[in-house]
Amino acid sequence: MVKVESKRILKTELLMVFFAVVLILSVSSSYQAVKSYELWDRDGFVASGWENLKHGKENAGNRSIEEAIVMLKNIRESVYVDEMNIEKLAALNYSDRGTGSLSDEEINAFFENRLRTIKRRLDESSNFNYTEREKEMFMGKAEELTGLRVGFAEGWKTLNRDMGSFMPFILITISIIIMPLFAEDAQTKMKELSQSTKNGKKRLDLARIATAFGVGSVLYFVAVIFYFFVKMIPFGFSGGGEYIQSSEDTFFSVFHITYAEQFAWNCSRGYIALIFVISMTILISVLMERIMAGIVVVSFYWILLLIMEKMISFEVNHVFANFMPLRLSGSKDFYIHNEIYRFAGKTFHAMVCCPAVAVALSAFMVGIALWWLRRKRVGVKNMI
């Protein structure tokens, strides 16, 4: 039954549209990423994105952050990406000061200064009144970073940064593909087959649910793998072993992980978001029965999430949006905002708590769908 149901929704034309969407999004994202590295000054164009990246690959090396700052002090002006990366990290760590103004003592105290800034942010947080135990937990994680090597990792930086704009389109497309599963199709004659065998309708319902998760999973990983290679090829694959603190976006993150590990985290959160989307789509399909009505409901849901994302409200994100697929699949806030949830006297980081709640909500939605399908089967039997 799973094979029959898979063929029913995976039409050749639909697959072509899906892969066309993945191709367009991947190529466009890669092109825009390279273009963002173009250099301009007051007099106009300085270097193309390709030239800037080439300079970075040839000159970034693999130095400690202290060595890189000392080297940069001898350069009159930072221009190319490998130089600007160091300047940006120094500005973050030393209150917008340039590398040329730093003394040797200040450079050697690079990590102590970073820890002081993280501690101050925890103390001055307007969103949470952290307990001393919670502060110690975060500072313990932050202290794990005792050395930072900086090289050329622009591909991994842009890959992780831009996944947040790629994932929602894939999730929406997959939800539309699986939407027709619970609509009857005369060509497969599954309705007559299920009614002619013992427990046929129950087996059909379970097969369709299994098909939804199976097809969705395959499409998701194919899309992510395709996106990974298209995105990375212009930049090269070097730098995956660097820590995420070598990026200005995640310099103050307390998570001691590499860019490759961050990508794995993002893929995992994206997959959990997919499970949520599939579960919700199954529930809506079962309740609404008509495909167009279900698509309208799903579209309204995504529009609502987009509106919430534009609101930039901490309260809305913390209570609701963090558990939903839009933020779950791509937001970098999980790495830098030190967001926590307190339950039963314990503290849980949002990075762990939000995916866990999303999985629980997914199981709840599938449970309701199964209950509703069973209710319909019982109703049909009573009518017969």
GROMACS .gro file of C-alpha atoms in nm:
model
  384
    1MET     CA    1   0.000   0.000   0.000
    2VAL     CA    2   0.284   0.240   0.080
    3LYS     CA    3   0.429   0.190  -0.267
    4VAL     CA    4   0.091   0.253  -0.432
    5GLU     CA    5   0.027   0.565  -0.223
    6SER     CA    6   0.377   0.697  -0.296
    7LYS     CA    7   0.319   0.664  -0.669
    8ARG     CA    8  -0.017   0.837  -0.634
    9ILE     CA    9   0.130   1.160  -0.497
   10LEU     CA   10   0.474   1.154  -0.660
   11LYS     CA   11   0.371   1.236  -1.014
   12THR     CA   12   0.654   1.300  -1.258
   13GLU     CA   13   0.537   1.657  -1.320
   14LEU     CA   14   0.520   1.728  -0.948
   15LEU     CA   15   0.870   1.592  -0.886
   16MET     CA   16   1.002   1.806  -1.171
   17VAL     CA   17   0.845   2.114  -1.013
   18PHE     CA   18   0.990   2.025  -0.671
   19PHE     CA   19   1.344   1.977  -0.801
   20ALA     CA   20   1.310   2.290  -1.013
   21VAL     CA   21   1.221   2.485  -0.697
   22VAL     CA   22   1.518   2.334  -0.513
   23LEU     CA   23   1.751   2.414  -0.805
   24ILE     CA   24   1.632   2.773  -0.841
   25LEU     CA   25   1.651   2.842  -0.468
   26SER     CA   26   1.995   2.682  -0.434
   27VAL     CA   27   2.151   2.855  -0.735
   28SER     CA   28   1.995   3.190  -0.645
   29SER     CA   29   2.113   3.163  -0.284
   30SER     CA   30   2.465   3.070  -0.397
   31TYR     CA   31   2.479   3.355  -0.650
   32GLN     CA   32   2.358   3.612  -0.398
   33ALA     CA   33   2.606   3.485  -0.140
   34VAL     CA   34   2.901   3.530  -0.376
   35LYS     CA   35   2.772   3.870  -0.489
   36SER     CA   36   2.753   3.987  -0.127
   37TYR     CA   37   3.135   3.970  -0.117
   38GLU     CA   38   3.176   4.243  -0.379
   39LEU     CA   39   3.395   4.530  -0.256
   40TRP     CA   40   3.314   4.896  -0.307
   41ASP     CA   41   3.462   5.219  -0.177
   42ARG     CA   42   3.394   5.589  -0.224
   43ASP     CA   43   3.542   5.582  -0.571
   44GLY     CA   44   3.333   5.284  -0.681
   45PHE     CA   45   3.399   4.919  -0.757
   46VAL     CA   46   3.709   4.758  -0.598
   47ALA     CA   47   3.682   4.383  -0.649
   48SER     CA   48   3.424   4.125  -0.749
   49GLY     CA   49   3.295   3.865  -0.508
   50TRP     CA   50   3.507   3.600  -0.680
   51GLU     CA   51   3.823   3.812  -0.648
   52ASN     CA   52   3.752   3.884  -0.281
   53LEU     CA   53   3.697   3.517  -0.206
   54LYS     CA   54   4.007   3.418  -0.400
   55HIS     CA   55   4.215   3.658  -0.192
   56GLY     CA   56   4.063   3.512   0.122
   57LYS     CA   57   4.143   3.154   0.022
   58GLU     CA   58   4.504   3.241  -0.059
   59ASN     CA   59   4.579   3.459   0.244
   60ALA     CA   60   4.356   3.352   0.533
   61GLY     CA   61   4.587   3.073   0.645
   62ASN     CA   62   4.498   2.894   0.967
   63ARG     CA   63   4.620   3.118   1.247
   64SER     CA   64   4.521   3.165   1.607
   65ILE     CA   65   4.306   3.472   1.665
   66GLU     CA   66   4.590   3.640   1.855
   67GLU     CA   67   4.838   3.584   1.573
   68ALA     CA   68   4.586   3.706   1.318
   69ILE     CA   69   4.528   4.033   1.509
   70VAL     CA   70   4.902   4.098   1.544
   71MET     CA   71   4.948   4.035   1.171
   72LEU     CA   72   4.661   4.267   1.087
   73LYS     CA   73   4.813   4.551   1.293
   74ASN     CA   74   5.086   4.576   1.031
   75ILE     CA   75   4.838   4.625   0.748
   76ARG     CA   76   4.746   4.985   0.677
   77GLU     CA   77   4.384   4.915   0.582
   78SER     CA   78   4.170   4.603   0.598
   79VAL     CA   79   3.993   4.542   0.267
   80TYR     CA   80   3.950   4.177   0.176
   81VAL     CA   81   3.730   3.921   0.349
   82ASP     CA   82   4.012   3.747   0.538
   83GLU     CA   83   4.118   4.083   0.683
   84MET     CA   84   3.770   4.214   0.755
   85ASN     CA   85   3.678   3.898   0.944
   86ILE     CA   86   3.953   3.967   1.197
   87GLU     CA   87   3.860   4.335   1.219
   88LYS     CA   88   3.497   4.249   1.290
   89LEU     CA   89   3.586   3.999   1.563
   90ALA     CA   90   3.820   4.252   1.724
   91ALA     CA   91   3.553   4.522   1.709
   92LEU     CA   92   3.303   4.290   1.878
   93ASN     CA   93   3.545   4.190   2.151
   94TYR     CA   94   3.696   4.532   2.219
   95SER     CA   95   3.397   4.768   2.197
   96ASP     CA   96   3.437   4.870   1.832
   97ARG     CA   97   3.809   4.933   1.856
   98GLY     CA   98   4.027   4.854   1.554
   99THR     CA   99   4.313   4.606   1.563
  100GLY     CA  100   4.567   4.888   1.521
  101SER     CA  101   4.476   5.038   1.859
  102LEU     CA  102   4.518   4.719   2.061
  103SER     CA  103   4.817   4.660   2.286
  104ASP     CA  104   4.991   4.324   2.318
  105GLU     CA  105   4.843   4.281   2.667
  106GLU     CA  106   4.490   4.334   2.534
  107ILE     CA  107   4.546   4.092   2.248
  108ASN     CA  108   4.674   3.825   2.486
  109ALA     CA  109   4.364   3.874   2.701
  110PHE     CA  110   4.133   3.810   2.404
  111PHE     CA  111   3.935   3.526   2.562
  112GLU     CA  112   3.917   3.683   2.907
  113ASN     CA  113   3.763   3.991   2.747
  114ARG     CA  114   3.511   3.776   2.557
  115LEU     CA  115   3.406   3.604   2.881
  116ARG     CA  116   3.360   3.940   3.054
  117THR     CA  117   3.131   4.054   2.773
  118ILE     CA  118   2.923   3.735   2.791
  119LYS     CA  119   2.897   3.771   3.171
  120ARG     CA  120   2.788   4.133   3.136
  121ARG     CA  121   2.522   4.038   2.881
  122LEU     CA  122   2.384   3.776   3.117
  123ASP     CA  123   2.375   4.025   3.403
  124GLU     CA  124   2.209   4.296   3.193
  125SER     CA  125   1.961   4.076   3.007
  126SER     CA  126   1.618   4.239   2.974
  127ASN     CA  127   1.446   3.913   2.879
  128PHE     CA  128   1.556   3.687   3.165
  129ASN     CA  129   1.645   3.730   3.527
  130TYR     CA  130   1.904   3.454   3.530
  131THR     CA  131   1.979   3.281   3.858
  132GLU     CA  132   2.340   3.243   3.966
  133ARG     CA  133   2.319   2.874   3.882
  134GLU     CA  134   2.201   2.953   3.529
  135LYS     CA  135   2.477   3.208   3.481
  136GLU     CA  136   2.732   2.952   3.595
  137MET     CA  137   2.587   2.704   3.345
  138PHE     CA  138   2.630   2.946   3.056
  139MET     CA  139   2.971   3.066   3.168
  140GLY     CA  140   3.087   2.706   3.203
  141LYS     CA  141   2.996   2.644   2.842
  142ALA     CA  142   3.158   2.971   2.730
  143GLU     CA  143   3.484   2.886   2.909
  144GLU     CA  144   3.520   2.570   2.699
  145LEU     CA  145   3.652   2.789   2.417
  146THR     CA  146   4.016   2.846   2.512
  147GLY     CA  147   4.158   2.883   2.162
  148LEU     CA  148   4.025   3.002   1.828
  149ARG     CA  149   4.186   2.944   1.491
  150VAL     CA  150   4.066   3.153   1.198
  151GLY     CA  151   4.104   3.055   0.836
  152PHE     CA  152   3.879   3.053   0.533
  153ALA     CA  153   3.533   2.921   0.622
  154GLU     CA  154   3.309   3.154   0.423
  155GLY     CA  155   3.123   2.865   0.259
  156TRP     CA  156   3.018   2.717   0.592
  157LYS     CA  157   2.927   3.057   0.732
  158THR     CA  158   2.696   3.141   0.443
  159LEU     CA  159   2.558   2.786   0.434
  160ASN     CA  160   2.448   2.797   0.797
  161ARG     CA  161   2.337   3.159   0.778
  162ASP     CA  162   2.115   3.116   0.471
  163MET     CA  163   1.949   2.786   0.564
  164GLY     CA  164   1.683   2.985   0.744
  165SER     CA  165   1.557   3.129   0.415
  166PHE     CA  166   1.584   2.798   0.225
  167MET     CA  167   1.411   2.563   0.468
  168PRO     CA  168   1.062   2.721   0.480
  169PHE     CA  169   1.017   2.693   0.103
  170ILE     CA  170   1.109   2.324   0.113
  171LEU     CA  171   0.878   2.254   0.407
  172ILE     CA  172   0.587   2.432   0.239
  173THR     CA  173   0.645   2.249  -0.090
  174ILE     CA  174   0.660   1.909   0.081
  175SER     CA  175   0.339   1.980   0.274
  176ILE     CA  176   0.161   2.060  -0.054
  177ILE     CA  177   0.292   1.740  -0.214
  178ILE     CA  178   0.159   1.514   0.063
  179MET     CA  179  -0.170   1.702   0.104
  180PRO     CA  180  -0.365   1.477  -0.143
  181LEU     CA  181  -0.280   1.156   0.046
  182PHE     CA  182  -0.610   1.139   0.230
  183ALA     CA  183  -0.813   1.233  -0.075
  184GLU     CA  184  -0.963   0.940  -0.260
  185ASP     CA  185  -0.815   0.853  -0.601
  186ALA     CA  186  -1.023   0.637  -0.832
  187GLN     CA  187  -0.719   0.539  -1.036
  188THR     CA  188  -0.564   0.343  -0.749
  189LYS     CA  189  -0.894   0.179  -0.645
  190MET     CA  190  -0.763   0.175  -0.287
  191LYS     CA  191  -1.103   0.248  -0.138
  192GLU     CA  192  -1.259  -0.067  -0.288
  193LEU     CA  193  -0.951  -0.274  -0.199
  194SER     CA  194  -0.947  -0.157   0.162
  195GLN     CA  195  -1.316  -0.232   0.209
  196SER     CA  196  -1.282  -0.581   0.062
  197THR     CA  197  -1.013  -0.698   0.308
  198LYS     CA  198  -1.009  -0.741   0.684
  199ASN     CA  199  -0.892  -0.424   0.858
  200GLY     CA  200  -0.833  -0.286   0.509
  201LYS     CA  201  -0.927   0.074   0.592
  202LYS     CA  202  -0.707   0.076   0.901
  203ARG     CA  203  -0.412  -0.058   0.701
  204LEU     CA  204  -0.475   0.201   0.432
  205ASP     CA  205  -0.480   0.488   0.684
  206LEU     CA  206  -0.155   0.368   0.844
  207ALA     CA  207   0.003   0.323   0.500
  208ARG     CA  208  -0.085   0.679   0.406
  209ILE     CA  209   0.063   0.817   0.728
  210ALA     CA  210   0.379   0.613   0.672
  211THR     CA  211   0.391   0.737   0.313
  212ALA     CA  212   0.365   1.099   0.426
  213PHE     CA  213   0.663   1.068   0.661
  214GLY     CA  214   0.863   0.849   0.422
  215VAL     CA  215   0.814   1.064   0.112
  216GLY     CA  216   0.862   1.383   0.311
  217SER     CA  217   1.188   1.256   0.463
  218VAL     CA  218   1.334   1.148   0.129
  219LEU     CA  219   1.247   1.478  -0.039
  220TYR     CA  220   1.386   1.674   0.256
  221PHE     CA  221   1.727   1.504   0.261
  222VAL     CA  222   1.759   1.511  -0.117
  223ALA     CA  223   1.686   1.886  -0.113
  224VAL     CA  224   1.931   1.953   0.173
  225ILE     CA  225   2.211   1.753   0.008
  226PHE     CA  226   2.154   1.930  -0.323
  227TYR     CA  227   2.149   2.270  -0.151
  228PHE     CA  228   2.468   2.186   0.039
  229PHE     CA  229   2.673   2.113  -0.272
  230VAL     CA  230   2.535   2.399  -0.483
  231LYS     CA  231   2.595   2.643  -0.199
  232MET     CA  232   2.944   2.522  -0.110
  233ILE     CA  233   3.102   2.468  -0.454
  234PRO     CA  234   3.174   2.839  -0.522
  235PHE     CA  235   3.342   2.875  -0.182
  236GLY     CA  236   3.512   2.540  -0.141
  237PHE     CA  237   3.469   2.301   0.149
  238SER     CA  238   3.748   2.421   0.377
  239GLY     CA  239   3.680   2.553   0.726
  240GLY     CA  240   3.423   2.300   0.848
  241GLY     CA  241   3.641   2.227   1.150
  242GLU     CA  242   3.659   2.589   1.266
  243TYR     CA  243   3.455   2.690   1.568
  244ILE     CA  244   3.148   2.902   1.504
  245GLN     CA  245   3.296   3.179   1.719
  246SER     CA  246   3.515   3.277   1.422
  247SER     CA  247   3.200   3.428   1.266
  248GLU     CA  248   3.076   3.768   1.374
  249ASP     CA  249   2.721   3.626   1.383
  250THR     CA  250   2.799   3.368   1.651
  251PHE     CA  251   3.111   3.509   1.818
  252PHE     CA  252   2.941   3.530   2.159
  253SER     CA  253   2.771   3.193   2.133
  254VAL     CA  254   2.838   2.967   2.431
  255PHE     CA  255   2.812   2.655   2.217
  256HIS     CA  256   3.156   2.503   2.161
  257ILE     CA  257   3.085   2.352   1.818
  258THR     CA  258   3.234   2.366   1.469
  259TYR     CA  259   3.063   2.488   1.151
  260ALA     CA  260   3.014   2.129   1.036
  261GLU     CA  261   2.849   2.045   1.369
  262GLN     CA  262   2.634   2.357   1.340
  263PHE     CA  263   2.520   2.241   0.997
  264ALA     CA  264   2.429   1.902   1.147
  265TRP     CA  265   2.234   2.083   1.421
  266ASN     CA  266   2.053   2.294   1.162
  267CYS     CA  267   1.965   1.987   0.955
  268SER     CA  268   1.836   1.811   1.266
  269ARG     CA  269   1.620   2.104   1.370
  270GLY     CA  270   1.500   2.135   1.010
  271TYR     CA  271   1.403   1.768   1.008
  272ILE     CA  272   1.210   1.808   1.333
  273ALA     CA  273   1.035   2.105   1.174
  274LEU     CA  274   0.952   1.878   0.880
  275ILE     CA  275   0.803   1.616   1.116
  276PHE     CA  276   0.589   1.893   1.266
  277VAL     CA  277   0.477   2.016   0.923
  278ILE     CA  278   0.392   1.664   0.804
  279SER     CA  279   0.199   1.589   1.123
  280MET     CA  280   0.004   1.912   1.090
  281THR     CA  281  -0.064   1.847   0.721
  282ILE     CA  282  -0.193   1.496   0.801
  283LEU     CA  283  -0.424   1.634   1.069
  284ILE     CA  284  -0.557   1.911   0.845
  285SER     CA  285  -0.606   1.669   0.553
  286VAL     CA  286  -0.796   1.424   0.772
  287LEU     CA  287  -1.020   1.691   0.922
  288MET     CA  288  -1.080   1.900   0.610
  289GLU     CA  289  -1.099   1.610   0.359
  290ARG     CA  290  -1.094   1.849   0.062
  291ILE     CA  291  -0.751   1.931  -0.078
  292MET     CA  292  -0.812   2.297  -0.159
  293ALA     CA  293  -0.957   2.366   0.185
  294GLY     CA  294  -0.650   2.206   0.342
  295ILE     CA  295  -0.413   2.411   0.126
  296VAL     CA  296  -0.593   2.729   0.231
  297VAL     CA  297  -0.553   2.640   0.601
  298VAL     CA  298  -0.184   2.552   0.558
  299SER     CA  299  -0.123   2.876   0.364
  300PHE     CA  300  -0.293   3.081   0.635
  301TYR     CA  301  -0.077   2.911   0.899
  302TRP     CA  302   0.247   2.997   0.718
  303ILE     CA  303   0.135   3.356   0.660
  304LEU     CA  304   0.066   3.383   1.032
  305LEU     CA  305   0.417   3.258   1.114
  306LEU     CA  306   0.571   3.507   0.870
  307ILE     CA  307   0.378   3.792   1.030
  308MET     CA  308   0.499   3.684   1.374
  309GLU     CA  309   0.856   3.672   1.248
  310LYS     CA  310   0.828   4.031   1.123
  311MET     CA  311   0.689   4.146   1.458
  312ILE     CA  312   1.024   4.068   1.627
  313SER     CA  313   0.853   4.022   1.962
  314PHE     CA  314   1.044   3.827   2.224
  315GLU     CA  315   0.728   3.729   2.408
  316VAL     CA  316   0.560   3.591   2.094
  317ASN     CA  317   0.872   3.403   1.992
  318HIS     CA  318   0.938   3.263   2.338
  319VAL     CA  319   0.584   3.142   2.405
  320PHE     CA  320   0.480   3.029   2.058
  321ALA     CA  321   0.699   3.087   1.751
  322ASN     CA  322   1.011   2.911   1.885
  323PHE     CA  323   0.825   2.579   1.871
  324MET     CA  324   0.695   2.636   1.518
  325PRO     CA  325   0.874   2.526   1.198
  326LEU     CA  326   0.971   2.872   1.067
  327ARG     CA  327   1.202   2.964   1.355
  328LEU     CA  328   1.283   2.605   1.444
  329SER     CA  329   1.425   2.533   1.099
  330GLY     CA  330   1.657   2.828   1.059
  331SER     CA  331   1.678   3.091   1.331
  332LYS     CA  332   2.031   3.169   1.453
  333ASP     CA  333   1.882   3.307   1.776
  334PHE     CA  334   1.911   2.962   1.932
  335TYR     CA  335   2.290   2.996   1.920
  336ILE     CA  336   2.331   3.349   2.054
  337HIS     CA  337   2.037   3.456   2.273
  338ASN     CA  338   2.088   3.216   2.567
  339GLU     CA  339   1.716   3.157   2.578
  340ILE     CA  340   1.591   2.924   2.851
  341TYR     CA  341   1.271   2.755   2.966
  342ARG     CA  342   1.205   2.666   3.328
  343PHE     CA  343   0.996   2.363   3.416
  344ALA     CA  344   0.958   2.162   3.738
  345GLY     CA  345   1.244   2.347   3.901
  346LYS     CA  346   1.484   2.274   3.614
  347THR     CA  347   1.630   2.494   3.341
  348PHE     CA  348   1.636   2.388   2.977
  349HIS     CA  349   1.812   2.566   2.692
  350ALA     CA  350   1.589   2.656   2.398
  351MET     CA  351   1.818   2.463   2.163
  352VAL     CA  352   1.707   2.139   2.331
  353CYS     CA  353   1.367   2.234   2.470
  354CYS     CA  354   1.206   2.373   2.154
  355PRO     CA  355   1.276   2.071   1.929
  356ALA     CA  356   1.158   1.837   2.208
  357VAL     CA  357   0.829   2.025   2.244
  358ALA     CA  358   0.787   2.027   1.863
  359VAL     CA  359   0.827   1.648   1.856
  360ALA     CA  360   0.569   1.614   2.135
  361LEU     CA  361   0.325   1.839   1.947
  362SER     CA  362   0.382   1.634   1.631
  363ALA     CA  363   0.299   1.311   1.814
  364PHE     CA  364  -0.013   1.476   1.958
  365MET     CA  365  -0.133   1.586   1.613
  366VAL     CA  366  -0.076   1.241   1.462
  367GLY     CA  367  -0.260   1.093   1.760
  368ILE     CA  368  -0.562   1.315   1.696
  369ALA     CA  369  -0.555   1.224   1.326
  370LEU     CA  370  -0.551   0.852   1.407
  371TRP     CA  371  -0.836   0.896   1.653
  372TRP     CA  372  -1.041   1.084   1.394
  373LEU     CA  373  -0.975   0.820   1.128
  374ARG     CA  374  -1.077   0.544   1.370
  375ARG     CA  375  -1.393   0.734   1.452
  376LYS     CA  376  -1.476   0.754   1.082
  377ARG     CA  377  -1.411   0.381   1.036
  378VAL     CA  378  -1.638   0.294   1.327
  379GLY     CA  379  -1.905   0.524   1.187
  380VAL     CA  380  -1.889   0.353   0.847
  381LYS     CA  381  -1.918   0.009   1.008
  382ASN     CA  382  -2.223   0.112   1.208
  383MET     CA  383  -2.386   0.245   0.891
  384ILE     CA  384  -2.324  -0.087   0.717
   0.00000   0.00000   0.00000
